[in-house]
PDB file of C-alpha atoms in Angstrom:
ATOM      1  CA  SER A   7     -11.222   0.754  28.409  1.00  0.00           C
ATOM      2  CA  SER A   8     -11.740  -2.291  26.243  1.00  0.00           C
ATOM      3  CA  ASN A   9     -14.420  -4.839  26.809  1.00  0.00           C
ATOM      4  CA  GLY A  10     -14.547  -8.288  25.302  1.00  0.00           C
ATOM      5  CA  SER A  11     -14.030 -11.976  25.745  1.00  0.00           C
ATOM      6  CA  GLY A  12     -12.549 -14.913  23.968  1.00  0.00           C
ATOM      7  CA  ALA A  13     -10.773 -18.192  24.270  1.00  0.00           C
ATOM      8  CA  ILE A  14      -7.153 -19.214  24.067  1.00  0.00           C
ATOM      9  CA  GLY A  15      -6.140 -22.748  23.200  1.00  0.00           C
ATOM     10  CA  ALA A  16      -2.888 -24.288  24.390  1.00  0.00           C
ATOM     11  CA  SER A  17      -1.839 -27.929  24.177  1.00  0.00           C
ATOM     12  CA  GLY A  18      -5.393 -28.995  23.463  1.00  0.00           C
ATOM     13  CA  THR A  19      -6.794 -27.037  26.404  1.00  0.00           C
ATOM     14  CA  ARG A  20      -9.213 -24.180  25.921  1.00  0.00           C
ATOM     15  CA  PHE A  21      -9.221 -21.283  28.372  1.00  0.00           C
ATOM     16  CA  THR A  22     -12.179 -18.946  28.476  1.00  0.00           C
ATOM     17  CA  TYR A  23     -11.502 -15.394  29.514  1.00  0.00           C
ATOM     18  CA  GLY A  24     -12.965 -11.932  29.478  1.00  0.00           C
ATOM     19  CA  TYR A  25     -11.412  -8.543  29.828  1.00  0.00           C
ATOM     20  CA  PHE A  26     -12.832  -5.258  31.031  1.00  0.00           C
ATOM     21  CA  ASN A  27     -10.980  -2.036  31.797  1.00  0.00           C
ATOM     22  CA  ASN A  28      -7.598  -3.652  31.138  1.00  0.00           C
ATOM     23  CA  SER A  29      -8.195  -6.508  33.613  1.00  0.00           C
ATOM     24  CA  VAL A  30      -8.359 -10.144  32.616  1.00  0.00           C
ATOM     25  CA  TYR A  31     -10.997 -12.330  34.232  1.00  0.00           C
ATOM     26  CA  ALA A  32     -10.902 -16.102  33.958  1.00  0.00           C
ATOM     27  CA  LYS A  33     -13.733 -18.550  34.500  1.00  0.00           C
ATOM     28  CA  ALA A  34     -11.113 -21.067  35.606  1.00  0.00           C
ATOM     29  CA  GLY A  35      -7.693 -20.726  37.211  1.00  0.00           C
ATOM     30  CA  PHE A  36      -4.444 -19.931  35.467  1.00  0.00           C
ATOM     31  CA  TYR A  37      -1.992 -22.796  35.738  1.00  0.00           C
ATOM     32  CA  GLU A  38       1.782 -22.835  35.352  1.00  0.00           C
ATOM     33  CA  ASP A  39       3.981 -25.914  34.943  1.00  0.00           C
ATOM     34  CA  SER A  40       5.242 -26.916  38.380  1.00  0.00           C
ATOM     35  CA  ASP A  41       5.848 -30.657  38.163  1.00  0.00           C
ATOM     36  CA  GLU A  42       9.035 -31.627  39.989  1.00  0.00           C
ATOM     37  CA  ARG A  43       9.952 -33.907  37.083  1.00  0.00           C
ATOM     38  CA  LEU A  44      10.367 -30.798  34.916  1.00  0.00           C
ATOM     39  CA  LYS A  45      12.682 -29.001  37.346  1.00  0.00           C
ATOM     40  CA  ASP A  46      16.327 -29.081  38.379  1.00  0.00           C
ATOM     41  CA  ILE A  47      16.020 -27.842  41.970  1.00  0.00           C
ATOM     42  CA  GLU A  48      18.919 -25.513  42.775  1.00  0.00           C
ATOM     43  CA  LYS A  49      18.243 -24.616  46.406  1.00  0.00           C
ATOM     44  CA  PRO A  50      15.338 -23.889  48.745  1.00  0.00           C
ATOM     45  CA  LEU A  51      13.962 -20.383  48.943  1.00  0.00           C
ATOM     46  CA  ASN A  52      15.038 -18.574  52.094  1.00  0.00           C
ATOM     47  CA  VAL A  53      13.240 -15.243  52.420  1.00  0.00           C
ATOM     48  CA  ASP A  54      14.945 -12.506  54.399  1.00  0.00           C
ATOM     49  CA  LEU A  55      12.063 -11.383  56.612  1.00  0.00           C
ATOM     50  CA  ASP A  56      13.736  -8.107  57.589  1.00  0.00           C
ATOM     51  CA  LYS A  57      14.187  -7.094  53.954  1.00  0.00           C
ATOM     52  CA  LEU A  58      10.740  -8.373  53.001  1.00  0.00           C
ATOM     53  CA  SER A  59       9.136  -6.279  55.733  1.00  0.00           C
ATOM     54  CA  GLN A  60      10.737  -3.151  54.250  1.00  0.00           C
ATOM     55  CA  LEU A  61       9.019  -3.576  50.872  1.00  0.00           C
ATOM     56  CA  ARG A  62       6.404  -0.948  50.265  1.00  0.00           C
ATOM     57  CA  LYS A  63       2.875  -2.336  50.099  1.00  0.00           C
ATOM     58  CA  VAL A  64       0.733   0.500  48.799  1.00  0.00           C
ATOM     59  CA  TYR A  65      -2.670   1.736  47.758  1.00  0.00           C
ATOM     60  CA  PHE A  66      -2.340   3.519  44.418  1.00  0.00           C
ATOM     61  CA  LYS A  67      -4.145   4.897  41.381  1.00  0.00           C
ATOM     62  CA  TRP A  68      -2.857   4.463  37.841  1.00  0.00           C
ATOM     63  CA  LYS A  69      -1.836   7.881  36.467  1.00  0.00           C
ATOM     64  CA  GLU A  70      -3.504   7.158  33.097  1.00  0.00           C
ATOM     65  CA  ASP A  71      -6.773   5.952  34.708  1.00  0.00           C
ATOM     66  CA  PRO A  72      -7.035   7.435  38.231  1.00  0.00           C
ATOM     67  CA  LYS A  73     -10.660   6.604  39.000  1.00  0.00           C
ATOM     68  CA  ASP A  74     -10.023   3.288  40.805  1.00  0.00           C
ATOM     69  CA  THR A  75      -7.768   2.561  43.782  1.00  0.00           C
ATOM     70  CA  HIS A  76      -5.598  -0.572  43.668  1.00  0.00           C
ATOM     71  CA  ILE A  77      -3.173  -2.334  46.009  1.00  0.00           C
ATOM     72  CA  GLY A  78       0.265  -3.610  45.109  1.00  0.00           C
ATOM     73  CA  VAL A  79       4.002  -3.412  45.473  1.00  0.00           C
ATOM     74  CA  ILE A  80       6.619  -1.314  43.700  1.00  0.00           C
ATOM     75  CA  ALA A  81       8.531  -3.236  41.011  1.00  0.00           C
ATOM     76  CA  GLN A  82      11.760  -1.320  41.693  1.00  0.00           C
ATOM     77  CA  ASP A  83      11.655  -2.494  45.335  1.00  0.00           C
ATOM     78  CA  ILE A  84      11.021  -6.106  44.342  1.00  0.00           C
ATOM     79  CA  LYS A  85      13.783  -6.009  41.717  1.00  0.00           C
ATOM     80  CA  GLU A  86      16.361  -5.281  44.428  1.00  0.00           C
ATOM     81  CA  LEU A  87      15.454  -8.487  46.316  1.00  0.00           C
ATOM     82  CA  TYR A  88      14.023 -10.792  43.654  1.00  0.00           C
ATOM     83  CA  PRO A  89      15.053  -9.641  40.172  1.00  0.00           C
ATOM     84  CA  GLU A  90      13.888 -12.970  38.708  1.00  0.00           C
ATOM     85  CA  ILE A  91      10.235 -12.023  39.241  1.00  0.00           C
ATOM     86  CA  VAL A  92      10.520  -8.580  37.644  1.00  0.00           C
ATOM     87  CA  ASN A  93      10.331  -8.042  33.898  1.00  0.00           C
ATOM     88  CA  GLU A  94      11.286  -4.942  31.939  1.00  0.00           C
ATOM     89  CA  THR A  95       9.016  -4.121  29.020  1.00  0.00           C
ATOM     90  CA  ASP A  96      10.189  -2.817  25.648  1.00  0.00           C
ATOM     91  CA  GLU A  97       9.078   0.622  26.858  1.00  0.00           C
ATOM     92  CA  GLY A  98      11.374   0.378  29.899  1.00  0.00           C
ATOM     93  CA  THR A  99       8.659   0.027  32.547  1.00  0.00           C
ATOM     94  CA  LEU A 100       8.806  -2.778  35.102  1.00  0.00           C
ATOM     95  CA  ASN A 101       6.165  -5.364  35.946  1.00  0.00           C
ATOM     96  CA  VAL A 102       5.981  -8.019  38.666  1.00  0.00           C
ATOM     97  CA  ASP A 103       4.966 -11.666  38.403  1.00  0.00           C
ATOM     98  CA  TYR A 104       2.560 -11.658  41.363  1.00  0.00           C
ATOM     99  CA  SER A 105       2.090 -15.447  41.192  1.00  0.00           C
ATOM    100  CA  LYS A 106       5.746 -15.889  42.133  1.00  0.00           C
ATOM    101  CA  LEU A 107       5.458 -13.219  44.806  1.00  0.00           C
ATOM    102  CA  SER A 108       2.966 -15.537  46.535  1.00  0.00           C
ATOM    103  CA  VAL A 109       5.703 -18.204  46.875  1.00  0.00           C
ATOM    104  CA  ILE A 110       7.841 -15.643  48.690  1.00  0.00           C
ATOM    105  CA  ALA A 111       4.911 -14.930  51.009  1.00  0.00           C
ATOM    106  CA  LEU A 112       4.464 -18.685  51.642  1.00  0.00           C
ATOM    107  CA  ASP A 113       8.102 -19.007  52.677  1.00  0.00           C
ATOM    108  CA  ALA A 114       7.731 -16.012  54.992  1.00  0.00           C
ATOM    109  CA  VAL A 115       4.663 -17.639  56.604  1.00  0.00           C
ATOM    110  CA  ASP A 116       6.626 -20.887  57.075  1.00  0.00           C
ATOM    111  CA  GLN A 117       9.451 -19.027  58.796  1.00  0.00           C
ATOM    112  CA  LEU A 118       7.069 -17.134  61.068  1.00  0.00           C
ATOM    113  CA  HIS A 119       5.236 -20.361  61.931  1.00  0.00           C
ATOM    114  CA  LYS A 120       8.505 -22.077  62.894  1.00  0.00           C
ATOM    115  CA  GLU A 121       9.544 -19.086  64.986  1.00  0.00           C
ATOM    116  CA  ASN A 122       6.124 -19.009  66.663  1.00  0.00           C
ATOM    117  CA  GLU A 123       6.327 -22.722  67.546  1.00  0.00           C
ATOM    118  CA  GLU A 124       9.782 -22.193  69.082  1.00  0.00           C
ATOM    119  CA  ILE A 125       8.488 -19.257  71.134  1.00  0.00           C
ATOM    120  CA  LYS A 126       5.525 -21.353  72.359  1.00  0.00           C
ATOM    121  CA  LYS A 127       7.897 -24.106  73.530  1.00  0.00           C
ATOM    122  CA  ARG A 128      10.109 -21.611  75.340  1.00  0.00           C
ATOM    123  CA  LEU A 129       7.064 -20.024  76.984  1.00  0.00           C
ATOM    124  CA  GLU A 130       5.757 -23.425  78.127  1.00  0.00           C
ATOM    125  CA  LYS A 131       9.147 -24.186  79.703  1.00  0.00           C
ATOM    126  CA  LEU A 132       9.207 -20.835  81.494  1.00  0.00           C
ATOM    127  CA  GLU A 133       5.636 -21.285  82.742  1.00  0.00           C
ATOM    128  CA  SER A 134       6.467 -24.774  83.972  1.00  0.00           C
ATOM    129  CA  LEU A 135       9.518 -23.496  85.853  1.00  0.00           C
ATOM    130  CA  LEU A 136       7.498 -20.696  87.446  1.00  0.00           C
ATOM    131  CA  LEU A 137       4.630 -22.994  88.484  1.00  0.00           C
ATOM    132  CA  ASN A 138       6.949 -25.585  90.002  1.00  0.00           C
ATOM    133  CA  GLN A 139       8.809 -23.178  92.292  1.00  0.00           C
TER     134      GLN A 139
END
């Protein structure tokens, strides 16, 4: 359980952070390069909702520090679907880039929204047919 704070400088920018009990807290957001001018787009993301729904979302306690309960996913599960957001450490354990997991969730929301809009249109047509009989 380390406590402390500091600053990291990158490209002339200074980030202020603090850490407590192995968590990092930032006074400002963490930013990643995302400018389209820096990317060669390969294809759009197309989340498989059936597979995504099978991922375990769990409450857990860390074995080495079991006093607090956390929420998360299991890296082995994610690696099967999205290996590009899972990293293996030198010790052989797996970790997940949760910021990229949020993009997967956004695509899932988009798909569900589209499906919901289609269902609403079909329902309106059915209601109209029933009312006009």
